[in-house]
mmCIF file of C-alpha atoms in Angstrom:
data_model
loop_
_atom_site.group_PDB
_atom_site.id
_atom_site.type_symbol
_atom_site.label_atom_id
_atom_site.label_comp_id
_atom_site.label_asym_id
_atom_site.label_seq_id
_atom_site.Cartn_x
_atom_site.Cartn_y
_atom_site.Cartn_z
ATOM 1 C CA MET A 515 79.494 188.669 8.061
ATOM 2 C CA GLY A 516 79.296 191.677 10.624
ATOM 3 C CA ALA A 517 79.952 194.935 11.071
ATOM 4 C CA TYR A 518 83.846 196.568 10.334
ATOM 5 C CA ASP A 519 84.153 199.430 11.872
ATOM 6 C CA ALA A 520 87.190 201.666 13.285
ATOM 7 C CA ALA A 521 87.023 199.629 16.789
ATOM 8 C CA GLU A 522 87.207 196.409 14.854
ATOM 9 C CA HIS A 523 90.190 197.659 13.047
ATOM 10 C CA GLN A 524 91.874 198.571 16.282
ATOM 11 C CA ARG A 525 91.187 195.347 17.701
ATOM 12 C CA ARG A 526 92.959 193.663 14.762
ATOM 13 C CA GLU A 527 95.548 196.144 14.614
ATOM 14 C CA GLU A 528 96.507 195.485 18.108
ATOM 15 C CA LYS A 529 96.421 191.528 17.719
ATOM 16 C CA ALA A 530 98.562 191.671 14.881
ATOM 17 C CA SER A 531 101.079 194.191 16.192
ATOM 18 C CA ALA A 532 101.089 192.144 19.372
ATOM 19 C CA VAL A 533 104.491 189.742 20.151
ATOM 20 C CA ASP A 534 104.127 186.328 21.647
ATOM 21 C CA THR A 535 106.919 185.810 23.849
ATOM 22 C CA SER A 536 105.331 182.900 25.628
ATOM 23 C CA SER A 537 106.968 180.405 23.487
ATOM 24 C CA ASP A 538 110.635 178.843 24.137
ATOM 25 C CA ASP A 539 113.062 180.829 22.375
ATOM 26 C CA ASP A 540 116.049 178.240 23.126
ATOM 27 C CA ARG A 541 117.547 176.880 19.793
ATOM 28 C CA THR A 542 116.684 173.194 19.285
ATOM 29 C CA ASP A 543 119.743 170.853 18.150
ATOM 30 C CA TYR A 544 118.867 168.472 15.686
ATOM 31 C CA GLU A 545 120.721 164.907 15.109
ATOM 32 C CA GLY A 546 120.386 162.748 12.169
ATOM 33 C CA THR A 547 121.292 162.161 8.805
ATOM 34 C CA VAL A 548 120.335 163.542 5.315
ATOM 35 C CA GLU A 549 119.883 161.757 2.014
ATOM 36 C CA TYR A 550 120.004 163.244 -1.510
ATOM 37 C CA ASP A 551 120.151 162.865 -4.916
ATOM 38 C CA ILE A 552 123.955 163.235 -5.821
ATOM 39 C CA THR A 553 123.118 165.411 -9.037
ATOM 40 C CA ASP A 554 121.510 167.870 -6.521
ATOM 41 C CA ALA A 555 124.401 168.050 -4.375
ATOM 42 C CA GLU A 556 125.954 171.833 -6.323
ATOM 43 C CA ASP A 557 122.512 173.118 -5.623
ATOM 44 C CA LEU A 558 122.438 171.920 -1.890
ATOM 45 C CA LEU A 559 125.993 173.239 -1.105
ATOM 46 C CA ALA A 560 125.087 176.594 -2.382
ATOM 47 C CA GLN A 561 121.981 177.029 -0.327
ATOM 48 C CA PHE A 562 123.706 175.615 2.921
ATOM 49 C CA ARG A 563 126.366 178.429 2.367
ATOM 50 C CA GLU A 564 123.809 180.940 1.910
ATOM 51 C CA ILE A 565 121.950 180.024 5.322
ATOM 52 C CA LYS A 566 124.979 179.481 6.838
ATOM 53 C CA SER A 567 126.275 183.011 6.091
ATOM 54 C CA ARG A 568 123.018 184.779 7.489
#
């Protein structure tokens, strides 16, 4: 597996703490439809309200 020393630990720590800002940070608008079983309606509405309140 190889040696794991302080230098390797530092390299992995720097890699893990780096933030990749090259990705597109714009929000994407989605359009479409959603189908669901009516028996799950209350659970889905509760989940939607929770997500929306964040």
